[in-house]
Short mmCIF file of C-alpha atoms in Angstrom, two decimals:
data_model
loop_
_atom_site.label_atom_id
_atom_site.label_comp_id
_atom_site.label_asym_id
_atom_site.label_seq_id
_atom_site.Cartn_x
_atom_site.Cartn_y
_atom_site.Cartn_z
CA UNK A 1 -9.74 -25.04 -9.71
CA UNK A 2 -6.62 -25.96 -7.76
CA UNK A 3 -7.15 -24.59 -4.68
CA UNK A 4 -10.19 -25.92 -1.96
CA UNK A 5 -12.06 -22.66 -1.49
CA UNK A 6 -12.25 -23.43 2.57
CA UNK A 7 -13.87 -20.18 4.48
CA UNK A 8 -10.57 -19.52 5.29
CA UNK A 9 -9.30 -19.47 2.36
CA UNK A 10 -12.64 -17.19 0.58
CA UNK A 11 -11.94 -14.94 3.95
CA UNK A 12 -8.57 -13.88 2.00
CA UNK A 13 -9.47 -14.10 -1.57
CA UNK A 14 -12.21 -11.69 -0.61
CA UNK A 15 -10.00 -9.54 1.24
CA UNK A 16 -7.58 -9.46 -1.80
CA UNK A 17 -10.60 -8.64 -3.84
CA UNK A 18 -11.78 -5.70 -1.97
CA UNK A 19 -8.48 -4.37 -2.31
CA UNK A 20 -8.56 -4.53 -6.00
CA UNK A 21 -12.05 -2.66 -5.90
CA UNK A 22 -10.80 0.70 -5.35
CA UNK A 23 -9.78 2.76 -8.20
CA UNK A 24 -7.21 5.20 -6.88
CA UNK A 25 -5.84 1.50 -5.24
CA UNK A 26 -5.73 0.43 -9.23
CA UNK A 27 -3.67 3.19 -9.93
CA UNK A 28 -1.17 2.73 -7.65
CA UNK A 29 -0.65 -0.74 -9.06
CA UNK A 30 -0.15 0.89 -12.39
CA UNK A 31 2.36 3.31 -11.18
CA UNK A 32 4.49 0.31 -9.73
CA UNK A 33 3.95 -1.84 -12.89
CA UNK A 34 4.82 1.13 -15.17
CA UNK A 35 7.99 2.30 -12.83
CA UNK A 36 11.42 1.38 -13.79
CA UNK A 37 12.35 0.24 -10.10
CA UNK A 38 10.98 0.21 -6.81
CA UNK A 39 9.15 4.01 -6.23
CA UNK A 40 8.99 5.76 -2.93
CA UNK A 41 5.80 7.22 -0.77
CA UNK A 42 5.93 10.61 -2.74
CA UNK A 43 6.71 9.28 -6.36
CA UNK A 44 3.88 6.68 -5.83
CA UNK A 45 1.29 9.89 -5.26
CA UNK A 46 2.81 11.60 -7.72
CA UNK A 47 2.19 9.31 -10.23
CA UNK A 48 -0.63 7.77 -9.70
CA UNK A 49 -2.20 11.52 -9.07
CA UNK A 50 -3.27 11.00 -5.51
CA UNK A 51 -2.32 12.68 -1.97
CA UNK A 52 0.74 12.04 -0.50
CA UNK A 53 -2.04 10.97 2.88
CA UNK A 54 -4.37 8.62 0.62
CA UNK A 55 -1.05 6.84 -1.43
CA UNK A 56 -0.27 6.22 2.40
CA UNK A 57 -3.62 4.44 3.24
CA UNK A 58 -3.86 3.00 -0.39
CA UNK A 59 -0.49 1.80 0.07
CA UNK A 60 -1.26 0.15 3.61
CA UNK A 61 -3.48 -1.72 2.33
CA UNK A 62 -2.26 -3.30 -0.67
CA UNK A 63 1.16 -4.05 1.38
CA UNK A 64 -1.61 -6.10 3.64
CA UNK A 65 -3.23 -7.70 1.06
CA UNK A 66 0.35 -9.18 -0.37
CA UNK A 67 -0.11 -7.19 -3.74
CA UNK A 68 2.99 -4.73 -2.54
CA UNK A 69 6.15 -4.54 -0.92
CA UNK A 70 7.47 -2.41 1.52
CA UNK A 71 11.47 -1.63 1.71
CA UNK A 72 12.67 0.27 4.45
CA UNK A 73 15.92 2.20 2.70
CA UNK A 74 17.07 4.44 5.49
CA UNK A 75 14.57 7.39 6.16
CA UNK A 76 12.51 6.55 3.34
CA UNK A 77 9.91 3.33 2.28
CA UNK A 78 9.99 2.24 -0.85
CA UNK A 79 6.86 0.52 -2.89
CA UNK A 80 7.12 -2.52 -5.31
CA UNK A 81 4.47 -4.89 -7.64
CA UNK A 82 4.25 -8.19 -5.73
CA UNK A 83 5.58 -9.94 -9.50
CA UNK A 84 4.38 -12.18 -11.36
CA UNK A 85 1.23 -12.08 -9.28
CA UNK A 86 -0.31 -8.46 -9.58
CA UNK A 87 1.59 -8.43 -13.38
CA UNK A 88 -0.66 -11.61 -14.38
CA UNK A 89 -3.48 -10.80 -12.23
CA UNK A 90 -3.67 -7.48 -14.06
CA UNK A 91 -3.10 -8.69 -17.27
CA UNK A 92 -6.02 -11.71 -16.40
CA UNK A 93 -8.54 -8.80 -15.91
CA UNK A 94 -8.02 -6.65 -18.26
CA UNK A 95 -8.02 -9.02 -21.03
CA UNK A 96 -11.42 -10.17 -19.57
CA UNK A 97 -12.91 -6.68 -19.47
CA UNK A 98 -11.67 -6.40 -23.36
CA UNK A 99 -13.50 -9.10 -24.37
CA UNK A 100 -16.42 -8.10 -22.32
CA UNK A 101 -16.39 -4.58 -24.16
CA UNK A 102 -15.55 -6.11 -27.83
CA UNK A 103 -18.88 -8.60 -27.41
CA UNK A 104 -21.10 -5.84 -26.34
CA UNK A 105 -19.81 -3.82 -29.28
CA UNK A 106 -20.22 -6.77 -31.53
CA UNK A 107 -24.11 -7.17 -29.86
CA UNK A 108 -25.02 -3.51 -30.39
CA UNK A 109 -23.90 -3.82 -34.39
#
């Protein structure tokens, strides 16, 4: 590990990780990391299926965490990935929760 895990420090990995515990929260990180560009309030809803009221709250709390950015474009907000981070981070769990599923497969044979 490179990092001392001080109290701190587990105070805002845990906080990160609670954010990542929500599923609709999930899918707006999908949106973003599917999206060709930067997406706005509305087009983040859209597309990750969700009120236009929970994207907002979602969204509040994943720009607090550090996993999003917000850019104030004239009247509107628009959303981006936090890159490489929530790209790797993503890419770090899934791959675990592959192998999880392809050993349990391999168990139940």
């Amino acid at each position: 590990m490179n990092h001392q895990l001080s109290n701190p420090m587990i105070d805002e990995v845990s906080g990160l990780f609670s954010a990542l515990g929500d599923a609709s929260r999930l899918k707006i990180l999908r949106s973003l990391l599917d999206s060709k560009g930067p997406l706005s309030q509305g087009a983040v809803a859209e597309a990750a299926g969700l009120s236009q009221a929970n994207a907002s709250k979602h969204l509040a709390c994943l720009v607090r965490v550090g996993l999003v950015s917000r850019e104030p474009e004239g009247n509107a907000v628009y959303f981006t990935p936090v890159m490489p981070l929530v790209g790797e981070l993503c890419d770090l769990v899934c791959g675990h929760v592959s192998d999880r599923a392809k050993m349990t497969y391999k168990a139940l044979k």
